[in-house]
CSV table of C-alpha atoms in Angstrom, one decimal:
chain,number,residue,atom,x,y,z
A,7,MET,CA,90.2,78.5,86.5
A,8,SER,CA,92.5,75.7,87.8
A,9,GLN,CA,94.7,75.6,91.0
A,10,LEU,CA,96.9,72.9,89.7
A,11,PRO,CA,99.9,75.5,89.5
A,12,ILE,CA,99.2,75.9,93.0
A,13,ARG,CA,98.6,72.3,94.2
A,14,SER,CA,101.9,71.7,92.2
A,15,MET,CA,103.9,74.2,94.6
A,16,PHE,CA,102.4,72.2,97.7
A,17,ILE,CA,104.2,69.6,96.4
A,18,VAL,CA,107.4,71.1,95.2
A,19,ALA,CA,107.7,71.9,98.7
A,20,ALA,CA,108.5,68.3,100.1
A,21,LEU,CA,111.6,68.4,97.5
A,22,MET,CA,112.6,71.3,98.8
A,23,GLY,CA,112.2,70.1,102.5
A,24,GLY,CA,115.2,67.6,102.3
A,25,ALA,CA,114.2,64.9,100.2
A,26,ALA,CA,117.3,63.2,98.7
A,27,HIS,CA,117.4,63.2,94.5
A,28,ALA,CA,118.1,59.8,93.9
A,29,SER,CA,117.1,57.9,89.9
A,30,GLU,CA,116.0,54.4,91.8
A,31,ILE,CA,112.6,54.6,92.9
A,32,THR,CA,112.2,53.3,96.2
A,33,PRO,CA,109.5,52.7,99.5
A,34,GLU,CA,112.1,54.5,101.8
A,35,GLN,CA,112.3,57.5,99.4
A,36,ALA,CA,108.5,57.5,98.9
A,37,LYS,CA,107.9,57.6,102.6
A,38,GLN,CA,110.8,60.1,103.0
A,39,ILE,CA,108.7,62.8,100.4
A,40,GLU,CA,105.6,61.9,102.2
A,41,THR,CA,106.9,62.6,105.5
A,42,ASN,CA,108.1,66.4,104.3
A,43,LEU,CA,104.5,66.9,102.8
A,44,THR,CA,102.7,66.1,106.5
A,45,SER,CA,105.4,68.4,107.8
A,46,ILE,CA,104.5,71.5,105.9
A,47,LEU,CA,101.8,72.5,108.1
A,48,PRO,CA,102.3,72.3,111.8
A,49,LYS,CA,101.7,68.5,113.7
A,50,GLY,CA,97.9,67.5,113.8
A,51,MET,CA,96.9,69.7,110.9
A,52,ILE,CA,97.1,66.5,108.2
A,53,PRO,CA,95.0,63.8,109.5
A,54,ALA,CA,96.3,60.9,108.2
A,55,GLY,CA,96.0,59.2,105.0
A,56,ALA,CA,95.2,62.8,103.1
A,57,ILE,CA,98.3,62.6,102.0
A,58,THR,CA,100.1,59.3,100.5
A,59,VAL,CA,103.6,58.6,98.4
A,60,GLN,CA,104.2,55.1,96.9
A,61,ALA,CA,106.7,54.2,94.5
A,62,LYS,CA,105.3,52.6,91.2
A,63,GLY,CA,107.0,51.5,88.7
A,64,ASP,CA,109.3,54.3,87.1
A,65,ALA,CA,108.1,56.8,89.4
A,66,TYR,CA,106.0,57.9,92.6
A,67,GLN,CA,102.7,58.3,93.1
A,68,VAL,CA,101.0,60.7,95.3
A,69,THR,CA,97.9,61.2,95.8
A,70,VAL,CA,96.4,63.7,98.0
A,71,ASP,CA,92.4,63.1,99.1
A,72,PRO,CA,91.2,67.1,99.8
A,73,MET,CA,88.0,65.9,101.1
A,74,GLU,CA,90.6,64.0,104.4
A,75,LEU,CA,92.9,67.5,103.8
A,76,PHE,CA,90.5,70.1,104.4
A,77,SER,CA,87.9,68.0,106.4
A,78,LEU,CA,85.2,69.0,104.4
A,79,ASP,CA,83.3,65.9,104.7
A,80,LYS,CA,82.7,67.2,109.0
A,81,LYS,CA,82.3,70.6,107.9
A,82,LYS,CA,78.2,71.1,109.0
A,83,ASP,CA,77.4,74.0,106.4
A,84,VAL,CA,79.1,72.5,103.7
A,85,LYS,CA,77.9,69.6,101.2
A,86,ILE,CA,80.2,68.7,98.1
A,87,SER,CA,80.6,66.0,95.8
A,88,GLY,CA,82.1,64.2,92.7
A,89,LEU,CA,85.8,66.4,94.8
A,90,THR,CA,88.1,62.9,94.5
A,91,PRO,CA,91.3,62.7,95.1
A,92,TRP,CA,94.1,64.1,93.5
A,93,VAL,CA,96.4,61.5,91.8
A,94,TYR,CA,100.3,62.9,90.9
A,95,ARG,CA,103.2,61.1,89.0
A,96,LEU,CA,106.2,62.3,90.2
A,97,ARG,CA,109.9,60.7,89.0
A,98,PRO,CA,113.2,62.3,89.5
A,99,THR,CA,115.5,62.9,86.8
A,100,ASP,CA,118.5,61.6,85.7
A,101,ASP,CA,119.9,65.3,85.6
A,102,GLY,CA,118.8,66.1,89.2
A,103,LEU,CA,115.3,67.7,88.6
A,104,TRP,CA,111.7,66.7,89.1
A,105,GLN,CA,108.8,65.7,86.6
A,106,LEU,CA,105.1,66.0,87.7
A,107,ASP,CA,102.4,64.8,85.7
A,108,GLN,CA,98.9,64.8,86.5
A,109,GLN,CA,95.9,63.8,84.0
A,110,SER,CA,92.5,63.7,85.2
A,111,ASN,CA,89.2,65.9,84.9
A,112,LEU,CA,86.9,67.7,87.4
A,113,ASP,CA,83.1,67.2,88.2
A,114,VAL,CA,82.2,69.1,91.5
A,115,LYS,CA,79.1,70.1,93.1
A,116,ALA,CA,79.1,72.5,96.3
A,117,GLN,CA,76.6,74.1,98.6
A,118,PHE,CA,78.1,76.1,101.5
A,119,GLN,CA,76.8,79.0,103.5
A,120,SER,CA,78.8,82.3,102.2
A,121,PRO,CA,78.1,86.1,103.5
A,122,GLN,CA,75.9,86.3,100.4
A,123,GLY,CA,73.8,83.9,101.9
A,124,PRO,CA,73.2,79.8,101.0
A,125,THR,CA,75.1,79.4,97.5
A,126,ASP,CA,75.3,76.3,94.8
A,127,LEU,CA,78.2,75.7,92.9
A,128,GLU,CA,79.7,73.6,90.4
A,129,TYR,CA,82.9,73.0,88.7
A,130,ALA,CA,83.9,71.0,85.9
A,131,ILE,CA,86.4,70.1,83.7
A,132,ALA,CA,86.1,67.8,80.5
A,133,SER,CA,90.1,67.2,80.7
A,134,TYR,CA,92.8,68.6,82.2
A,135,GLN,CA,96.7,67.7,81.7
A,136,TYR,CA,99.4,69.4,83.9
A,137,ASN,CA,103.5,68.0,83.5
A,138,GLY,CA,106.0,70.3,85.4
A,139,ILE,CA,109.8,70.1,85.8
A,140,PHE,CA,111.4,71.6,89.0
A,141,ASP,CA,114.6,73.0,89.4
A,142,PRO,CA,115.7,72.2,93.5
A,143,ALA,CA,118.3,75.0,93.5
A,144,LEU,CA,116.1,77.5,91.8
A,145,ARG,CA,113.4,76.4,94.1
A,146,TYR,CA,110.8,76.6,91.4
A,147,ALA,CA,109.4,74.7,88.0
A,148,LYS,CA,112.4,75.5,85.2
A,149,SER,CA,109.1,74.8,83.0
A,150,ALA,CA,105.8,73.9,82.7
A,151,THR,CA,102.2,73.4,81.3
A,152,PHE,CA,98.9,73.1,81.8
A,153,ASN,CA,95.9,72.1,79.0
A,154,ALA,CA,92.7,71.6,80.0
A,155,LYS,CA,89.4,71.5,77.8
A,156,ASN,CA,85.9,72.5,78.2
A,157,ALA,CA,85.3,74.1,81.5
A,158,ARG,CA,83.0,76.3,82.9
A,159,ILE,CA,82.6,77.2,86.7
A,160,THR,CA,78.7,78.5,88.5
A,161,SER,CA,77.9,80.6,91.4
A,162,LYS,CA,74.3,81.2,92.4
A,163,ASN,CA,73.2,82.8,95.8
A,164,PRO,CA,70.8,85.3,96.7
A,165,ALA,CA,73.0,88.4,96.1
A,166,GLN,CA,73.8,87.2,92.6
A,167,SER,CA,75.3,84.3,90.0
A,168,PHE,CA,77.8,83.8,87.1
A,169,ASP,CA,78.7,81.2,84.5
A,170,ILE,CA,82.3,81.4,83.4
A,171,GLY,CA,83.4,78.8,80.6
A,172,PHE,CA,85.8,78.4,78.3
A,173,GLY,CA,86.7,76.0,75.4
A,174,SER,CA,90.1,75.1,76.0
A,175,LEU,CA,93.2,76.8,77.4
A,176,ASP,CA,96.9,76.4,77.0
A,177,TYR,CA,99.1,78.0,79.7
A,178,SER,CA,102.9,77.5,79.8
A,179,LEU,CA,105.7,78.7,82.1
A,180,SER,CA,109.7,78.4,82.7
A,181,GLY,CA,111.8,79.8,85.4
A,182,GLU,CA,115.3,80.5,85.6
A,183,LYS,CA,118.0,82.3,87.8
A,184,GLY,CA,118.0,85.8,87.5
A,185,ASP,CA,120.8,88.1,89.4
A,186,ASN,CA,121.1,88.0,93.6
A,187,ASN,CA,119.5,85.0,93.8
A,188,THR,CA,116.0,86.1,92.1
A,189,LEU,CA,113.6,84.0,90.0
A,190,ASN,CA,112.8,85.3,86.6
A,191,ILE,CA,109.8,83.7,85.0
A,192,LYS,CA,107.4,84.0,82.0
A,193,ASN,CA,104.7,82.5,81.1
A,194,THR,CA,102.5,82.3,77.9
A,195,MET,CA,98.3,82.0,77.6
A,196,ALA,CA,95.9,81.1,74.9
A,197,ILE,CA,92.1,80.8,75.6
A,198,LYS,CA,89.3,79.9,73.7
A,199,ASP,CA,85.5,80.3,73.3
A,200,TYR,CA,85.7,82.1,76.9
A,201,SER,CA,82.9,83.4,78.1
A,202,GLN,CA,81.3,85.4,81.5
A,203,THR,CA,77.8,86.2,82.6
A,204,MET,CA,77.0,87.7,85.6
A,205,ASN,CA,74.0,87.8,87.1
A,206,PRO,CA,73.3,90.9,90.0
A,207,ALA,CA,69.9,90.3,91.8
A,208,ASN,CA,67.3,92.7,90.6
A,209,LYS,CA,69.5,94.1,87.8
A,210,PRO,CA,70.5,94.0,84.2
A,211,SER,CA,72.9,90.5,83.7
A,212,THR,CA,76.1,91.4,81.7
A,213,LEU,CA,77.3,88.7,78.8
A,214,PHE,CA,80.9,89.0,78.0
A,215,GLN,CA,82.1,86.4,75.2
A,216,ALA,CA,85.8,86.2,73.2
A,217,ALA,CA,86.1,83.8,70.7
A,218,SER,CA,90.3,84.0,71.6
A,219,GLY,CA,92.6,85.2,73.5
A,220,ALA,CA,96.3,85.6,74.0
A,221,GLY,CA,98.9,86.4,76.6
A,222,GLU,CA,102.3,86.6,77.9
A,223,GLY,CA,103.8,88.0,80.6
A,224,ASN,CA,107.4,88.3,82.3
A,225,ILE,CA,108.6,88.5,86.0
A,226,THR,CA,112.0,89.6,86.7
A,227,GLY,CA,113.9,89.3,89.9
A,228,LEU,CA,111.3,88.0,92.3
A,229,SER,CA,113.2,87.1,95.9
A,230,MET,CA,111.2,83.5,95.9
A,231,GLN,CA,113.5,82.4,98.4
A,232,ALA,CA,112.1,85.5,100.8
A,233,ILE,CA,108.0,84.9,99.6
A,234,GLN,CA,108.4,81.2,100.0
A,235,GLU,CA,110.0,81.7,104.0
A,236,MET,CA,107.0,84.3,104.5
A,237,ALA,CA,104.2,81.2,103.0
A,238,SER,CA,106.4,78.7,105.7
A,239,LEU,CA,105.8,81.3,108.8
A,240,LEU,CA,101.4,81.7,107.8
A,241,LEU,CA,101.1,78.0,107.5
A,242,GLN,CA,103.4,77.1,110.8
A,243,ASN,CA,100.2,79.9,112.1
A,244,VAL,CA,96.9,78.4,110.6
A,245,PRO,CA,95.9,76.8,114.0
A,246,ASN,CA,96.5,79.9,115.3
A,247,LYS,CA,93.5,82.4,115.8
A,248,HIS,CA,96.3,85.4,115.7
A,249,ILE,CA,99.9,84.9,114.1
A,250,ARG,CA,102.5,84.6,117.0
A,251,LEU,CA,104.4,87.8,118.0
A,252,ASP,CA,107.7,86.6,117.1
A,253,ASP,CA,106.7,84.8,113.7
A,254,LYS,CA,104.8,88.1,113.2
A,255,GLU,CA,108.2,90.5,113.4
A,256,ARG,CA,110.1,87.7,111.6
A,257,LEU,CA,107.8,88.2,108.5
A,258,LYS,CA,108.1,92.3,108.5
A,259,THR,CA,111.7,91.4,108.8
A,260,LEU,CA,111.6,88.8,105.6
A,261,PHE,CA,109.3,91.1,103.5
A,262,ARG,CA,111.0,94.3,104.2
A,263,GLY,CA,114.5,92.4,103.3
A,264,SER,CA,113.1,91.4,100.2
A,265,PHE,CA,112.1,94.7,99.2
A,266,PRO,CA,111.9,95.5,96.1
A,267,LEU,CA,110.7,91.9,95.6
A,268,PHE,CA,110.3,92.2,92.1
A,269,GLU,CA,112.3,94.3,89.7
A,270,ASN,CA,109.7,94.3,86.9
A,271,ILE,CA,106.4,92.7,86.4
A,272,SER,CA,104.8,92.8,82.8
A,273,GLN,CA,101.5,91.2,81.4
A,274,ASN,CA,99.3,91.5,78.2
A,275,ILE,CA,96.3,90.0,77.3
A,276,VAL,CA,94.1,90.8,74.3
A,277,TYR,CA,91.0,88.9,73.6
A,278,ARG,CA,89.8,88.9,69.9
A,279,ASP,CA,86.4,89.0,68.2
A,280,VAL,CA,84.3,90.1,71.8
A,281,GLN,CA,80.6,90.9,72.6
A,282,ILE,CA,79.4,92.5,75.3
A,283,ASN,CA,75.6,92.0,75.8
A,284,THR,CA,73.9,94.2,78.7
A,285,ASN,CA,70.4,95.6,79.6
A,286,GLY,CA,69.4,94.5,76.4
A,287,ALA,CA,72.2,96.4,73.8
A,288,THR,CA,75.3,94.6,71.9
A,289,PHE,CA,79.3,95.9,71.6
A,290,GLY,CA,81.1,94.9,70.2
A,291,VAL,CA,85.2,94.8,69.7
A,292,LYS,CA,87.4,93.1,67.2
A,293,SER,CA,90.0,93.1,69.7
A,294,TYR,CA,90.9,94.5,73.1
A,295,GLY,CA,94.1,94.2,74.5
A,296,LEU,CA,95.0,95.3,78.6
A,297,ASP,CA,99.4,96.2,79.2
A,298,VAL,CA,100.2,96.5,82.8
A,299,ASN,CA,103.5,97.2,84.1
A,300,ALA,CA,105.3,97.9,87.5
A,301,ASN,CA,108.6,98.2,88.8
A,302,GLY,CA,108.5,96.8,92.7
A,303,ILE,CA,108.3,97.9,96.1
A,304,ARG,CA,110.2,100.8,96.1
A,305,ASN,CA,110.3,104.8,96.5
A,306,ASP,CA,110.4,106.3,93.2
A,307,ALA,CA,108.2,103.4,91.5
A,308,SER,CA,106.2,103.2,88.6
A,309,TYR,CA,103.3,101.7,87.2
A,310,SER,CA,101.2,102.0,83.9
A,311,ILE,CA,98.0,100.3,82.2
A,312,GLY,CA,97.4,100.3,78.8
A,313,LEU,CA,94.2,100.2,76.5
A,314,ASP,CA,93.7,98.8,73.2
A,315,LEU,CA,90.4,98.7,71.4
A,316,ALA,CA,90.2,97.9,67.7
A,317,GLY,CA,86.9,97.9,66.2
A,318,LEU,CA,84.1,99.4,68.2
A,319,LYS,CA,80.6,98.4,67.3
A,320,LEU,CA,77.9,100.4,69.1
A,321,PRO,CA,74.4,99.0,69.4
A,322,PRO,CA,71.4,100.3,66.4
A,323,GLY,CA,70.3,103.5,67.8
A,324,MET,CA,72.2,104.3,70.7
A,325,LEU,CA,74.1,107.4,69.0
A,326,PRO,CA,72.4,109.4,65.8
A,327,PRO,CA,74.2,108.5,62.9
A,328,THR,CA,75.4,111.2,62.4
A,329,PHE,CA,77.5,110.7,65.7
A,330,THR,CA,78.8,107.6,64.9
A,331,ALA,CA,81.9,108.2,62.5
A,332,LEU,CA,82.8,109.8,65.6
A,333,ILE,CA,83.5,107.0,67.1
A,334,PRO,CA,87.2,105.6,67.4
A,335,ASP,CA,88.1,102.7,64.7
A,336,ASP,CA,91.3,101.8,67.1
A,337,LEU,CA,92.3,103.5,70.4
A,338,HIS,CA,94.8,102.8,71.9
A,339,ILE,CA,95.5,104.6,76.4
A,340,ASN,CA,98.8,104.3,78.5
A,341,VAL,CA,99.3,106.1,81.2
A,342,ALA,CA,102.0,105.6,83.8
A,343,ALA,CA,102.1,107.0,87.5
A,344,SER,CA,105.5,107.9,88.5
A,345,GLY,CA,107.4,109.6,92.0
A,346,ILE,CA,105.5,106.7,94.2
A,347,ASN,CA,107.3,106.2,97.5
A,348,THR,CA,105.8,102.6,97.3
A,349,GLN,CA,108.6,101.1,100.0
A,350,ASN,CA,107.9,103.7,102.8
A,351,GLY,CA,104.2,103.6,102.2
A,352,VAL,CA,104.3,99.9,102.8
A,353,VAL,CA,106.7,99.8,105.2
A,354,TYR,CA,104.7,102.4,107.4
A,355,MET,CA,101.7,100.9,106.9
A,356,MET,CA,103.1,97.4,108.5
A,357,GLU,CA,104.6,99.0,111.2
A,358,ASN,CA,101.5,101.9,112.1
A,359,VAL,CA,98.3,100.4,110.9
A,360,ASP,CA,96.0,98.0,112.6
A,361,PHE,CA,94.4,96.0,109.8
A,362,THR,CA,91.8,94.0,112.5
A,363,PRO,CA,88.1,94.6,112.0
A,364,GLY,CA,87.1,98.0,114.0
A,365,HIS,CA,90.1,99.7,113.7
A,366,PRO,CA,89.5,102.7,111.0
A,367,LEU,CA,92.7,105.0,109.9
A,368,THR,CA,92.6,108.2,112.1
A,369,PRO,CA,93.0,111.8,110.2
A,370,PRO,CA,96.8,111.6,111.2
A,371,GLN,CA,97.2,108.1,110.1
A,372,THR,CA,95.6,109.1,106.4
A,373,ALA,CA,97.7,112.2,106.4
A,374,GLU,CA,101.5,110.6,107.1
A,375,ILE,CA,100.3,107.6,104.6
A,376,ARG,CA,99.8,110.2,102.1
A,377,ARG,CA,102.7,112.3,102.8
A,378,GLN,CA,104.8,108.9,103.0
A,379,PHE,CA,103.8,107.9,99.8
A,380,PHE,CA,104.0,111.4,97.8
A,381,PRO,CA,106.5,112.9,100.0
A,382,ASP,CA,106.1,116.5,97.6
A,383,ASN,CA,102.4,115.8,97.4
A,384,THR,CA,102.4,115.3,93.8
A,385,LEU,CA,101.7,112.3,91.4
A,386,THR,CA,103.2,111.9,88.0
A,387,LEU,CA,100.6,110.7,85.4
A,388,THR,CA,102.6,110.4,82.0
A,389,TYR,CA,100.8,109.5,78.5
A,390,ASP,CA,103.3,107.4,76.2
A,391,GLY,CA,101.8,108.4,72.3
A,392,SER,CA,97.7,107.8,73.4
A,393,HIS,CA,96.2,107.5,69.9
A,394,ALA,CA,92.6,107.3,68.9
A,395,VAL,CA,91.8,106.6,65.1
A,396,SER,CA,88.7,107.0,62.3
A,397,SER,CA,87.7,107.9,59.3
A,398,LEU,CA,87.4,111.6,60.6
A,399,TYR,CA,91.1,112.0,63.0
A,400,ASP,CA,94.0,110.5,63.8
A,401,VAL,CA,95.0,112.2,66.8
A,402,THR,CA,97.9,111.5,69.1
A,403,VAL,CA,99.0,112.8,73.0
A,404,THR,CA,102.0,112.7,74.6
A,405,GLY,CA,103.1,114.0,77.8
A,406,LYS,CA,102.6,114.6,81.4
A,407,THR,CA,100.2,115.9,84.0
A,408,ILE,CA,101.5,117.0,87.4
A,409,ILE,CA,98.7,116.0,90.1
A,410,ALA,CA,98.5,117.7,93.2
A,411,ILE,CA,97.0,115.1,95.5
A,412,SER,CA,96.3,117.4,98.4
A,413,GLY,CA,95.4,121.5,98.8
A,414,PRO,CA,94.0,123.9,96.2
A,415,ASP,CA,96.8,123.4,93.4
A,416,LYS,CA,95.2,122.8,90.1
A,417,PRO,CA,96.9,120.0,87.6
A,418,GLN,CA,100.3,121.6,86.3
A,419,ALA,CA,100.2,119.7,82.2
A,420,ASP,CA,102.7,119.7,79.5
A,421,VAL,CA,101.2,117.9,77.3
A,422,THR,CA,101.6,117.5,72.8
A,423,ILE,CA,98.6,117.1,70.9
A,424,ARG,CA,99.1,116.1,67.0
A,425,ALA,CA,96.0,115.4,65.1
A,426,LYS,CA,96.2,114.6,61.2
A,427,GLY,CA,93.6,115.4,58.7
A,428,LEU,CA,92.0,118.0,60.8
A,429,ASP,CA,90.4,119.9,57.5
A,430,LYS,CA,88.4,116.2,56.9
A,431,THR,CA,87.0,116.5,60.5
A,432,ILE,CA,86.2,119.9,60.5
A,433,GLU,CA,84.5,119.7,57.4
A,434,TYR,CA,82.4,116.9,58.7
A,435,LEU,CA,81.0,118.6,61.9
A,436,SER,CA,80.0,121.7,60.2
A,437,SER,CA,78.3,119.8,57.4
A,438,HIS,CA,75.7,118.2,60.1
A,439,ALA,CA,75.2,121.3,61.9
A,440,LYS,CA,72.2,122.1,60.9
A,441,GLU,CA,71.1,118.3,62.0
A,442,GLU,CA,73.2,117.9,65.1
A,443,PRO,CA,73.4,121.7,66.9
A,444,LYS,CA,76.5,120.1,68.8
A,445,LEU,CA,78.1,119.1,66.1
A,446,GLY,CA,78.1,122.6,65.0
A,447,GLN,CA,79.9,124.1,68.5
A,448,ALA,CA,82.4,121.2,68.2
A,449,ALA,CA,83.3,122.5,64.9
A,450,PHE,CA,83.6,126.1,66.2
A,451,PHE,CA,85.6,124.9,68.9
A,452,MET,CA,87.7,122.7,66.3
A,453,MET,CA,88.6,125.8,64.3
A,454,MET,CA,89.5,128.1,67.1
A,455,ALA,CA,92.1,125.4,67.8
A,456,LYS,CA,93.5,125.0,64.3
A,457,GLY,CA,94.2,129.1,64.8
A,458,PHE,CA,96.2,128.0,67.8
A,459,ALA,CA,98.3,125.4,66.2
A,460,LYS,CA,101.7,125.1,64.2
A,461,THR,CA,101.6,123.1,61.3
A,462,ASP,CA,105.2,120.9,60.9
A,463,SER,CA,106.5,119.4,57.7
A,464,ASN,CA,104.1,116.8,57.7
A,465,GLY,CA,101.0,118.7,57.6
A,466,ASP,CA,100.1,117.8,61.1
A,467,ASN,CA,99.0,120.2,63.6
A,468,LEU,CA,100.5,120.1,66.8
A,469,TRP,CA,99.5,121.9,70.2
A,470,HIS,CA,101.8,122.2,73.1
A,471,VAL,CA,99.7,122.8,75.8
A,472,GLU,CA,101.0,123.9,79.4
A,473,SER,CA,98.9,124.6,82.4
A,474,ASP,CA,100.6,125.8,85.9
A,475,SER,CA,99.3,125.2,89.4
A,476,ALA,CA,97.4,128.2,89.3
A,477,GLY,CA,95.1,127.0,86.3
A,478,GLN,CA,96.6,129.0,83.9
A,479,ILE,CA,97.5,127.7,80.0
A,480,LYS,CA,99.6,128.8,77.5
A,481,ILE,CA,99.0,126.7,74.0
A,482,ASN,CA,102.3,126.8,71.6
A,483,GLY,CA,104.1,129.6,74.0
A,484,HIS,CA,100.6,131.9,74.2
A,485,GLU,CA,98.4,132.3,77.2
A,486,PHE,CA,95.2,131.0,76.5
A,487,GLN,CA,91.3,131.0,78.1
A,488,LEU,CA,88.7,129.0,77.0
A,489,PRO,CA,85.8,130.9,74.8
A,490,SER,CA,82.3,130.4,75.3
A,491,ALA,CA,80.4,128.6,72.6
A,492,PRO,CA,78.5,130.1,69.6
A,493,GLN,CA,74.5,130.0,70.7
A,494,GLN,CA,73.7,129.0,66.8
A,495,PRO,CA,75.2,126.6,64.7
A,496,ILE,CA,77.6,127.3,61.9
A,497,ALA,CA,76.4,126.9,58.1
A,498,PRO,CA,78.4,124.2,56.5
A,499,PRO,CA,81.1,125.2,54.0
A,500,ALA,CA,79.5,126.8,50.1
A,501,PRO,CA,80.3,124.1,47.9
A,502,LYS,CA,83.0,124.3,46.3
A,503,GLN,CA,83.0,125.9,42.8
């Protein structure tokens, strides 16, 4: 919720811009840092007095007045109160690094005109603290922490309103030099008492609450120098209506030269004791986790997403009691997409697509973009141990599916399904067939599926499912056609003697 890490990068840019490192705090050095800060944007864009640096004791005091910096008090349709100057403590360390600290709070109210109409915004943090150690050689933070207590942001306009808050947030990151002049970054996050309320106009509200959350992430091989050079070019063009042509070409050259931009990104987050209230119903989850991975802007790129749910609770009465036991207690889904020529696709779009409003893609452009991203007209989806467990079943799915991006070809599957305790599942479905005929139909299909299954040494049932582009299906090597369901429910099995 805070922009502190971004703001700190702005100050670090001044250190990268030529401020000599010296352990002695002097007014001359303070002036040099201030000059570097005010030179990041084109001349005249930073009002006098908006950024000041003073030598104070064993550190420099950097003061940024956002009201002056962004001329917020001169904007006709914007009213802001409580936005006070940001004050940082900047100190050179004995080992050639820079320490940046800030401790404060926020209580800002704003009124402005948005595309949805008149908007009221409130942003408050009872207290926060930021501490970072920056390495000029890395052009990034060697280590940094951010801690905040009792934060809340609310917004209201004719189209919608939202209210987001948390009791506490602890965030940390660290950077180290990677291969080939790149940067590796790690981050961790822990949050407590998180809540988010969304209120669309004329629609039911939704409330998401989590007692706690935690996450961690890694970026390897990040082309940080190219990113900073591109950011500098963009900043220099802020006063212009359009980016200068020579700068646009330079941006394209920098961007292409930075590929794959990063080697790998991974991020996961897990929320615990989650409740979701919507349309008068309350859903509960003991834990909810999300994982994402990507391996850069390259050809033959792969991207994956994973979802974990444990302890799912549905609202009372949402399902008949006989169906409740069929809801998974634990669910893990992991899907990876591969074989994507992201680099070729991005380069084609940079060179051939006009992104300005009023210039939609032409049919030939759409077809060529598709060909550049998917040269063989297919997308491969891989299922890495997707898993569902309840008291009645334990099912794992692994394998892959090849999907045609265009044309009449059917998906080509090569998937293995493993089920434990299938007899228990069938018995449950059959025993409730009279109450719920749909369960009887499900029992019929389960018994039929068992007939196609192989049994391994553990007693698990296995199905190796294959399908070709013509739609022909094989199960464990045998051709298969889906039969019709029985019209009458299957009678429950006779009681055991």
